[in-house]
């Protein structure tokens, strides 16, 4: 009897923990590692404008990531439901191949768009006197991770 009640207690504890963790994640950003820079007193106006531009570029990249993550989640959910409903092995293989093509295309397009945005932002920030570089942020899309490239400020 004691073993059953102890097992029940542990299961209830795990359930309570799993229900509570979602509520604490509300305040987190989509991409936790996305850099943001504060404008400090003592910076020249040109540097302040350049820092604001870097933040705007990183926010634009984060918006692109968010849209791609939503599309990837929909693709993955549809793939999972279609795969579960299908019994034929050949049809399952075709569904998997189609999903792989679509998710790879989605991620590749996002990486290309982010790269273009980042390179344009780096050119503008370097012209304003800010030393900036590309940093890669590991991001989840459906069932796979990809690295996306925001700007980090090294110095000015």
mmCIF file with all atom_site columns, C-alpha atoms in Angstrom:
data_model
loop_
_atom_site.group_PDB
_atom_site.id
_atom_site.type_symbol
_atom_site.label_atom_id
_atom_site.label_alt_id
_atom_site.label_comp_id
_atom_site.label_asym_id
_atom_site.label_entity_id
_atom_site.label_seq_id
_atom_site.pdbx_PDB_ins_code
_atom_site.Cartn_x
_atom_site.Cartn_y
_atom_site.Cartn_z
_atom_site.occupancy
_atom_site.B_iso_or_equiv
_atom_site.pdbx_formal_charge
_atom_site.auth_seq_id
_atom_site.auth_comp_id
_atom_site.auth_asym_id
_atom_site.auth_atom_id
_atom_site.pdbx_PDB_model_num
ATOM 1   C CA . UNK A 1 1   ? 0.000  0.000  0.000   1.00 0.00 ? 1   UNK A CA 1
ATOM 2   C CA . UNK A 1 2   ? 2.830  2.373  0.859   1.00 0.00 ? 2   UNK A CA 1
ATOM 3   C CA . UNK A 1 3   ? 4.498  1.788  -2.511  1.00 0.00 ? 3   UNK A CA 1
ATOM 4   C CA . UNK A 1 4   ? 1.290  2.641  -4.376  1.00 0.00 ? 4   UNK A CA 1
ATOM 5   C CA . UNK A 1 5   ? 0.727  5.861  -2.450  1.00 0.00 ? 5   UNK A CA 1
ATOM 6   C CA . UNK A 1 6   ? 4.367  6.884  -2.904  1.00 0.00 ? 6   UNK A CA 1
ATOM 7   C CA . UNK A 1 7   ? 4.134  6.221  -6.640  1.00 0.00 ? 7   UNK A CA 1
ATOM 8   C CA . UNK A 1 8   ? 0.896  8.217  -6.818  1.00 0.00 ? 8   UNK A CA 1
ATOM 9   C CA . UNK A 1 9   ? 2.507  11.085 -4.912  1.00 0.00 ? 9   UNK A CA 1
ATOM 10  C CA . UNK A 1 10  ? 5.459  11.189 -7.310  1.00 0.00 ? 10  UNK A CA 1
ATOM 11  C CA . UNK A 1 11  ? 3.183  11.116 -10.351 1.00 0.00 ? 11  UNK A CA 1
ATOM 12  C CA . UNK A 1 12  ? 1.029  13.932 -8.930  1.00 0.00 ? 12  UNK A CA 1
ATOM 13  C CA . UNK A 1 13  ? 4.153  15.975 -8.203  1.00 0.00 ? 13  UNK A CA 1
ATOM 14  C CA . UNK A 1 14  ? 5.412  15.518 -11.774 1.00 0.00 ? 14  UNK A CA 1
ATOM 15  C CA . UNK A 1 15  ? 1.996  16.505 -13.169 1.00 0.00 ? 15  UNK A CA 1
ATOM 16  C CA . UNK A 1 16  ? 1.910  19.678 -11.068 1.00 0.00 ? 16  UNK A CA 1
ATOM 17  C CA . UNK A 1 17  ? 5.405  20.624 -12.183 1.00 0.00 ? 17  UNK A CA 1
ATOM 18  C CA . UNK A 1 18  ? 4.591  20.019 -15.838 1.00 0.00 ? 18  UNK A CA 1
ATOM 19  C CA . UNK A 1 19  ? 1.451  22.173 -15.643 1.00 0.00 ? 19  UNK A CA 1
ATOM 20  C CA . UNK A 1 20  ? 3.235  25.060 -13.940 1.00 0.00 ? 20  UNK A CA 1
ATOM 21  C CA . UNK A 1 21  ? 6.226  25.356 -16.263 1.00 0.00 ? 21  UNK A CA 1
ATOM 22  C CA . UNK A 1 22  ? 4.174  26.658 -19.215 1.00 0.00 ? 22  UNK A CA 1
ATOM 23  C CA . UNK A 1 23  ? 2.958  29.648 -17.223 1.00 0.00 ? 23  UNK A CA 1
ATOM 24  C CA . UNK A 1 24  ? 6.467  30.785 -16.386 1.00 0.00 ? 24  UNK A CA 1
ATOM 25  C CA . UNK A 1 25  ? 7.531  30.752 -20.041 1.00 0.00 ? 25  UNK A CA 1
ATOM 26  C CA . UNK A 1 26  ? 5.059  33.510 -20.973 1.00 0.00 ? 26  UNK A CA 1
ATOM 27  C CA . UNK A 1 27  ? 7.564  36.342 -20.594 1.00 0.00 ? 27  UNK A CA 1
ATOM 28  C CA . UNK A 1 28  ? 10.313 34.708 -22.646 1.00 0.00 ? 28  UNK A CA 1
ATOM 29  C CA . UNK A 1 29  ? 11.095 35.980 -26.108 1.00 0.00 ? 29  UNK A CA 1
ATOM 30  C CA . UNK A 1 30  ? 10.858 33.684 -29.079 1.00 0.00 ? 30  UNK A CA 1
ATOM 31  C CA . UNK A 1 31  ? 14.591 33.700 -29.590 1.00 0.00 ? 31  UNK A CA 1
ATOM 32  C CA . UNK A 1 32  ? 16.209 34.074 -26.183 1.00 0.00 ? 32  UNK A CA 1
ATOM 33  C CA . UNK A 1 33  ? 19.670 34.621 -27.596 1.00 0.00 ? 33  UNK A CA 1
ATOM 34  C CA . UNK A 1 34  ? 18.717 37.486 -29.931 1.00 0.00 ? 34  UNK A CA 1
ATOM 35  C CA . UNK A 1 35  ? 21.054 40.369 -29.062 1.00 0.00 ? 35  UNK A CA 1
ATOM 36  C CA . UNK A 1 36  ? 19.694 43.781 -28.049 1.00 0.00 ? 36  UNK A CA 1
ATOM 37  C CA . UNK A 1 37  ? 21.857 46.816 -27.330 1.00 0.00 ? 37  UNK A CA 1
ATOM 38  C CA . UNK A 1 38  ? 21.055 49.791 -25.124 1.00 0.00 ? 38  UNK A CA 1
ATOM 39  C CA . UNK A 1 39  ? 21.853 53.307 -26.270 1.00 0.00 ? 39  UNK A CA 1
ATOM 40  C CA . UNK A 1 40  ? 24.150 54.793 -23.639 1.00 0.00 ? 40  UNK A CA 1
ATOM 41  C CA . UNK A 1 41  ? 24.873 58.381 -22.737 1.00 0.00 ? 41  UNK A CA 1
ATOM 42  C CA . UNK A 1 42  ? 28.169 59.533 -24.117 1.00 0.00 ? 42  UNK A CA 1
ATOM 43  C CA . UNK A 1 43  ? 27.616 57.864 -27.481 1.00 0.00 ? 43  UNK A CA 1
ATOM 44  C CA . UNK A 1 44  ? 27.709 60.097 -30.524 1.00 0.00 ? 44  UNK A CA 1
ATOM 45  C CA . UNK A 1 45  ? 24.456 60.621 -32.385 1.00 0.00 ? 45  UNK A CA 1
ATOM 46  C CA . UNK A 1 46  ? 25.752 58.600 -35.308 1.00 0.00 ? 46  UNK A CA 1
ATOM 47  C CA . UNK A 1 47  ? 26.559 55.647 -33.031 1.00 0.00 ? 47  UNK A CA 1
ATOM 48  C CA . UNK A 1 48  ? 23.145 55.907 -31.321 1.00 0.00 ? 48  UNK A CA 1
ATOM 49  C CA . UNK A 1 49  ? 21.403 55.805 -34.700 1.00 0.00 ? 49  UNK A CA 1
ATOM 50  C CA . UNK A 1 50  ? 23.560 52.847 -35.771 1.00 0.00 ? 50  UNK A CA 1
ATOM 51  C CA . UNK A 1 51  ? 22.797 50.939 -32.542 1.00 0.00 ? 51  UNK A CA 1
ATOM 52  C CA . UNK A 1 52  ? 19.073 51.588 -33.066 1.00 0.00 ? 52  UNK A CA 1
ATOM 53  C CA . UNK A 1 53  ? 19.450 50.281 -36.632 1.00 0.00 ? 53  UNK A CA 1
ATOM 54  C CA . UNK A 1 54  ? 21.192 47.100 -35.397 1.00 0.00 ? 54  UNK A CA 1
ATOM 55  C CA . UNK A 1 55  ? 18.343 46.547 -32.918 1.00 0.00 ? 55  UNK A CA 1
ATOM 56  C CA . UNK A 1 56  ? 15.790 47.118 -35.704 1.00 0.00 ? 56  UNK A CA 1
ATOM 57  C CA . UNK A 1 57  ? 17.579 44.615 -37.973 1.00 0.00 ? 57  UNK A CA 1
ATOM 58  C CA . UNK A 1 58  ? 17.694 42.013 -35.190 1.00 0.00 ? 58  UNK A CA 1
ATOM 59  C CA . UNK A 1 59  ? 13.979 42.588 -34.468 1.00 0.00 ? 59  UNK A CA 1
ATOM 60  C CA . UNK A 1 60  ? 13.220 42.129 -38.177 1.00 0.00 ? 60  UNK A CA 1
ATOM 61  C CA . UNK A 1 61  ? 15.174 38.863 -38.192 1.00 0.00 ? 61  UNK A CA 1
ATOM 62  C CA . UNK A 1 62  ? 13.320 37.727 -35.073 1.00 0.00 ? 62  UNK A CA 1
ATOM 63  C CA . UNK A 1 63  ? 9.994  38.478 -36.796 1.00 0.00 ? 63  UNK A CA 1
ATOM 64  C CA . UNK A 1 64  ? 11.075 36.391 -39.786 1.00 0.00 ? 64  UNK A CA 1
ATOM 65  C CA . UNK A 1 65  ? 12.078 33.562 -37.426 1.00 0.00 ? 65  UNK A CA 1
ATOM 66  C CA . UNK A 1 66  ? 8.722  33.724 -35.637 1.00 0.00 ? 66  UNK A CA 1
ATOM 67  C CA . UNK A 1 67  ? 6.801  33.511 -38.921 1.00 0.00 ? 67  UNK A CA 1
ATOM 68  C CA . UNK A 1 68  ? 8.938  30.595 -40.116 1.00 0.00 ? 68  UNK A CA 1
ATOM 69  C CA . UNK A 1 69  ? 8.515  28.783 -36.784 1.00 0.00 ? 69  UNK A CA 1
ATOM 70  C CA . UNK A 1 70  ? 4.726  29.100 -37.057 1.00 0.00 ? 70  UNK A CA 1
ATOM 71  C CA . UNK A 1 71  ? 4.799  27.760 -40.619 1.00 0.00 ? 71  UNK A CA 1
ATOM 72  C CA . UNK A 1 72  ? 7.136  24.930 -39.581 1.00 0.00 ? 72  UNK A CA 1
ATOM 73  C CA . UNK A 1 73  ? 4.891  24.004 -36.660 1.00 0.00 ? 73  UNK A CA 1
ATOM 74  C CA . UNK A 1 74  ? 1.898  23.800 -38.997 1.00 0.00 ? 74  UNK A CA 1
ATOM 75  C CA . UNK A 1 75  ? 3.860  21.712 -41.503 1.00 0.00 ? 75  UNK A CA 1
ATOM 76  C CA . UNK A 1 76  ? 5.045  19.365 -38.762 1.00 0.00 ? 76  UNK A CA 1
ATOM 77  C CA . UNK A 1 77  ? 1.572  18.980 -37.220 1.00 0.00 ? 77  UNK A CA 1
ATOM 78  C CA . UNK A 1 78  ? 0.048  18.212 -40.623 1.00 0.00 ? 78  UNK A CA 1
ATOM 79  C CA . UNK A 1 79  ? 2.838  15.757 -41.369 1.00 0.00 ? 79  UNK A CA 1
ATOM 80  C CA . UNK A 1 80  ? 2.358  13.979 -38.032 1.00 0.00 ? 80  UNK A CA 1
ATOM 81  C CA . UNK A 1 81  ? -1.424 13.691 -38.438 1.00 0.00 ? 81  UNK A CA 1
ATOM 82  C CA . UNK A 1 82  ? -1.175 12.520 -42.062 1.00 0.00 ? 82  UNK A CA 1
ATOM 83  C CA . UNK A 1 83  ? 1.528  10.020 -41.148 1.00 0.00 ? 83  UNK A CA 1
ATOM 84  C CA . UNK A 1 84  ? -0.539 8.622  -38.270 1.00 0.00 ? 84  UNK A CA 1
ATOM 85  C CA . UNK A 1 85  ? -3.592 8.239  -40.505 1.00 0.00 ? 85  UNK A CA 1
ATOM 86  C CA . UNK A 1 86  ? -1.690 6.477  -43.295 1.00 0.00 ? 86  UNK A CA 1
ATOM 87  C CA . UNK A 1 87  ? -1.153 2.715  -43.151 1.00 0.00 ? 87  UNK A CA 1
ATOM 88  C CA . UNK A 1 88  ? 0.604  2.123  -46.473 1.00 0.00 ? 88  UNK A CA 1
ATOM 89  C CA . UNK A 1 89  ? 4.410  2.131  -46.150 1.00 0.00 ? 89  UNK A CA 1
ATOM 90  C CA . UNK A 1 90  ? 4.932  3.609  -49.620 1.00 0.00 ? 90  UNK A CA 1
ATOM 91  C CA . UNK A 1 91  ? 2.514  6.448  -48.865 1.00 0.00 ? 91  UNK A CA 1
ATOM 92  C CA . UNK A 1 92  ? 4.279  7.073  -45.553 1.00 0.00 ? 92  UNK A CA 1
ATOM 93  C CA . UNK A 1 93  ? 7.603  7.305  -47.362 1.00 0.00 ? 93  UNK A CA 1
ATOM 94  C CA . UNK A 1 94  ? 6.094  9.751  -49.858 1.00 0.00 ? 94  UNK A CA 1
ATOM 95  C CA . UNK A 1 95  ? 4.674  11.888 -47.020 1.00 0.00 ? 95  UNK A CA 1
ATOM 96  C CA . UNK A 1 96  ? 8.060  11.907 -45.311 1.00 0.00 ? 96  UNK A CA 1
ATOM 97  C CA . UNK A 1 97  ? 9.865  12.891 -48.513 1.00 0.00 ? 97  UNK A CA 1
ATOM 98  C CA . UNK A 1 98  ? 7.358  15.677 -49.146 1.00 0.00 ? 98  UNK A CA 1
ATOM 99  C CA . UNK A 1 99  ? 7.712  16.956 -45.579 1.00 0.00 ? 99  UNK A CA 1
ATOM 100 C CA . UNK A 1 100 ? 11.518 16.878 -45.790 1.00 0.00 ? 100 UNK A CA 1
ATOM 101 C CA . UNK A 1 101 ? 11.418 18.896 -49.008 1.00 0.00 ? 101 UNK A CA 1
ATOM 102 C CA . UNK A 1 102 ? 8.982  21.484 -47.611 1.00 0.00 ? 102 UNK A CA 1
ATOM 103 C CA . UNK A 1 103 ? 10.722 21.991 -44.254 1.00 0.00 ? 103 UNK A CA 1
ATOM 104 C CA . UNK A 1 104 ? 14.151 22.185 -45.879 1.00 0.00 ? 104 UNK A CA 1
ATOM 105 C CA . UNK A 1 105 ? 12.860 24.764 -48.347 1.00 0.00 ? 105 UNK A CA 1
ATOM 106 C CA . UNK A 1 106 ? 11.264 26.810 -45.551 1.00 0.00 ? 106 UNK A CA 1
ATOM 107 C CA . UNK A 1 107 ? 14.453 26.837 -43.477 1.00 0.00 ? 107 UNK A CA 1
ATOM 108 C CA . UNK A 1 108 ? 16.677 27.572 -46.485 1.00 0.00 ? 108 UNK A CA 1
ATOM 109 C CA . UNK A 1 109 ? 14.479 30.497 -47.519 1.00 0.00 ? 109 UNK A CA 1
ATOM 110 C CA . UNK A 1 110 ? 14.576 31.899 -43.971 1.00 0.00 ? 110 UNK A CA 1
ATOM 111 C CA . UNK A 1 111 ? 18.353 31.555 -43.799 1.00 0.00 ? 111 UNK A CA 1
ATOM 112 C CA . UNK A 1 112 ? 18.723 33.348 -47.129 1.00 0.00 ? 112 UNK A CA 1
ATOM 113 C CA . UNK A 1 113 ? 16.377 36.163 -46.088 1.00 0.00 ? 113 UNK A CA 1
ATOM 114 C CA . UNK A 1 114 ? 18.086 36.540 -42.698 1.00 0.00 ? 114 UNK A CA 1
ATOM 115 C CA . UNK A 1 115 ? 21.505 36.563 -44.348 1.00 0.00 ? 115 UNK A CA 1
ATOM 116 C CA . UNK A 1 116 ? 20.473 39.359 -46.729 1.00 0.00 ? 116 UNK A CA 1
ATOM 117 C CA . UNK A 1 117 ? 18.999 41.427 -43.889 1.00 0.00 ? 117 UNK A CA 1
ATOM 118 C CA . UNK A 1 118 ? 22.068 40.843 -41.713 1.00 0.00 ? 118 UNK A CA 1
ATOM 119 C CA . UNK A 1 119 ? 24.611 41.725 -44.383 1.00 0.00 ? 119 UNK A CA 1
ATOM 120 C CA . UNK A 1 120 ? 22.795 44.960 -45.234 1.00 0.00 ? 120 UNK A CA 1
ATOM 121 C CA . UNK A 1 121 ? 22.637 45.841 -41.514 1.00 0.00 ? 121 UNK A CA 1
ATOM 122 C CA . UNK A 1 122 ? 26.338 45.100 -41.026 1.00 0.00 ? 122 UNK A CA 1
ATOM 123 C CA . UNK A 1 123 ? 27.258 47.315 -43.967 1.00 0.00 ? 123 UNK A CA 1
ATOM 124 C CA . UNK A 1 124 ? 25.241 50.201 -42.504 1.00 0.00 ? 124 UNK A CA 1
ATOM 125 C CA . UNK A 1 125 ? 26.649 49.727 -39.001 1.00 0.00 ? 125 UNK A CA 1
ATOM 126 C CA . UNK A 1 126 ? 30.243 49.463 -40.250 1.00 0.00 ? 126 UNK A CA 1
ATOM 127 C CA . UNK A 1 127 ? 29.752 52.628 -42.300 1.00 0.00 ? 127 UNK A CA 1
ATOM 128 C CA . UNK A 1 128 ? 28.591 54.389 -39.111 1.00 0.00 ? 128 UNK A CA 1
ATOM 129 C CA . UNK A 1 129 ? 31.714 53.297 -37.225 1.00 0.00 ? 129 UNK A CA 1
ATOM 130 C CA . UNK A 1 130 ? 30.385 50.280 -35.349 1.00 0.00 ? 130 UNK A CA 1
ATOM 131 C CA . UNK A 1 131 ? 32.320 47.033 -35.442 1.00 0.00 ? 131 UNK A CA 1
ATOM 132 C CA . UNK A 1 132 ? 29.741 44.297 -35.867 1.00 0.00 ? 132 UNK A CA 1
ATOM 133 C CA . UNK A 1 133 ? 29.762 40.626 -36.712 1.00 0.00 ? 133 UNK A CA 1
ATOM 134 C CA . UNK A 1 134 ? 27.373 37.826 -37.536 1.00 0.00 ? 134 UNK A CA 1
ATOM 135 C CA . UNK A 1 135 ? 26.384 35.503 -34.697 1.00 0.00 ? 135 UNK A CA 1
ATOM 136 C CA . UNK A 1 136 ? 24.485 32.268 -35.191 1.00 0.00 ? 136 UNK A CA 1
ATOM 137 C CA . UNK A 1 137 ? 21.439 31.524 -33.040 1.00 0.00 ? 137 UNK A CA 1
ATOM 138 C CA . UNK A 1 138 ? 20.260 27.909 -32.834 1.00 0.00 ? 138 UNK A CA 1
ATOM 139 C CA . UNK A 1 139 ? 16.490 27.872 -33.403 1.00 0.00 ? 139 UNK A CA 1
ATOM 140 C CA . UNK A 1 140 ? 13.895 25.081 -33.486 1.00 0.00 ? 140 UNK A CA 1
ATOM 141 C CA . UNK A 1 141 ? 11.662 24.695 -36.567 1.00 0.00 ? 141 UNK A CA 1
ATOM 142 C CA . UNK A 1 142 ? 9.155  21.875 -36.296 1.00 0.00 ? 142 UNK A CA 1
ATOM 143 C CA . UNK A 1 143 ? 11.326 18.862 -35.554 1.00 0.00 ? 143 UNK A CA 1
ATOM 144 C CA . UNK A 1 144 ? 14.757 20.259 -36.449 1.00 0.00 ? 144 UNK A CA 1
ATOM 145 C CA . UNK A 1 145 ? 17.176 22.978 -35.469 1.00 0.00 ? 145 UNK A CA 1
ATOM 146 C CA . UNK A 1 146 ? 18.723 25.567 -37.759 1.00 0.00 ? 146 UNK A CA 1
ATOM 147 C CA . UNK A 1 147 ? 21.199 28.371 -37.213 1.00 0.00 ? 147 UNK A CA 1
ATOM 148 C CA . UNK A 1 148 ? 20.030 31.899 -38.052 1.00 0.00 ? 148 UNK A CA 1
ATOM 149 C CA . UNK A 1 149 ? 22.340 34.909 -38.110 1.00 0.00 ? 149 UNK A CA 1
ATOM 150 C CA . UNK A 1 150 ? 21.578 38.153 -36.244 1.00 0.00 ? 150 UNK A CA 1
ATOM 151 C CA . UNK A 1 151 ? 24.097 40.983 -35.785 1.00 0.00 ? 151 UNK A CA 1
ATOM 152 C CA . UNK A 1 152 ? 26.253 41.386 -32.690 1.00 0.00 ? 152 UNK A CA 1
ATOM 153 C CA . UNK A 1 153 ? 28.079 44.607 -31.888 1.00 0.00 ? 153 UNK A CA 1
ATOM 154 C CA . UNK A 1 154 ? 31.737 44.105 -31.059 1.00 0.00 ? 154 UNK A CA 1
ATOM 155 C CA . UNK A 1 155 ? 32.669 47.743 -30.464 1.00 0.00 ? 155 UNK A CA 1
ATOM 156 C CA . UNK A 1 156 ? 32.543 51.335 -31.685 1.00 0.00 ? 156 UNK A CA 1
#
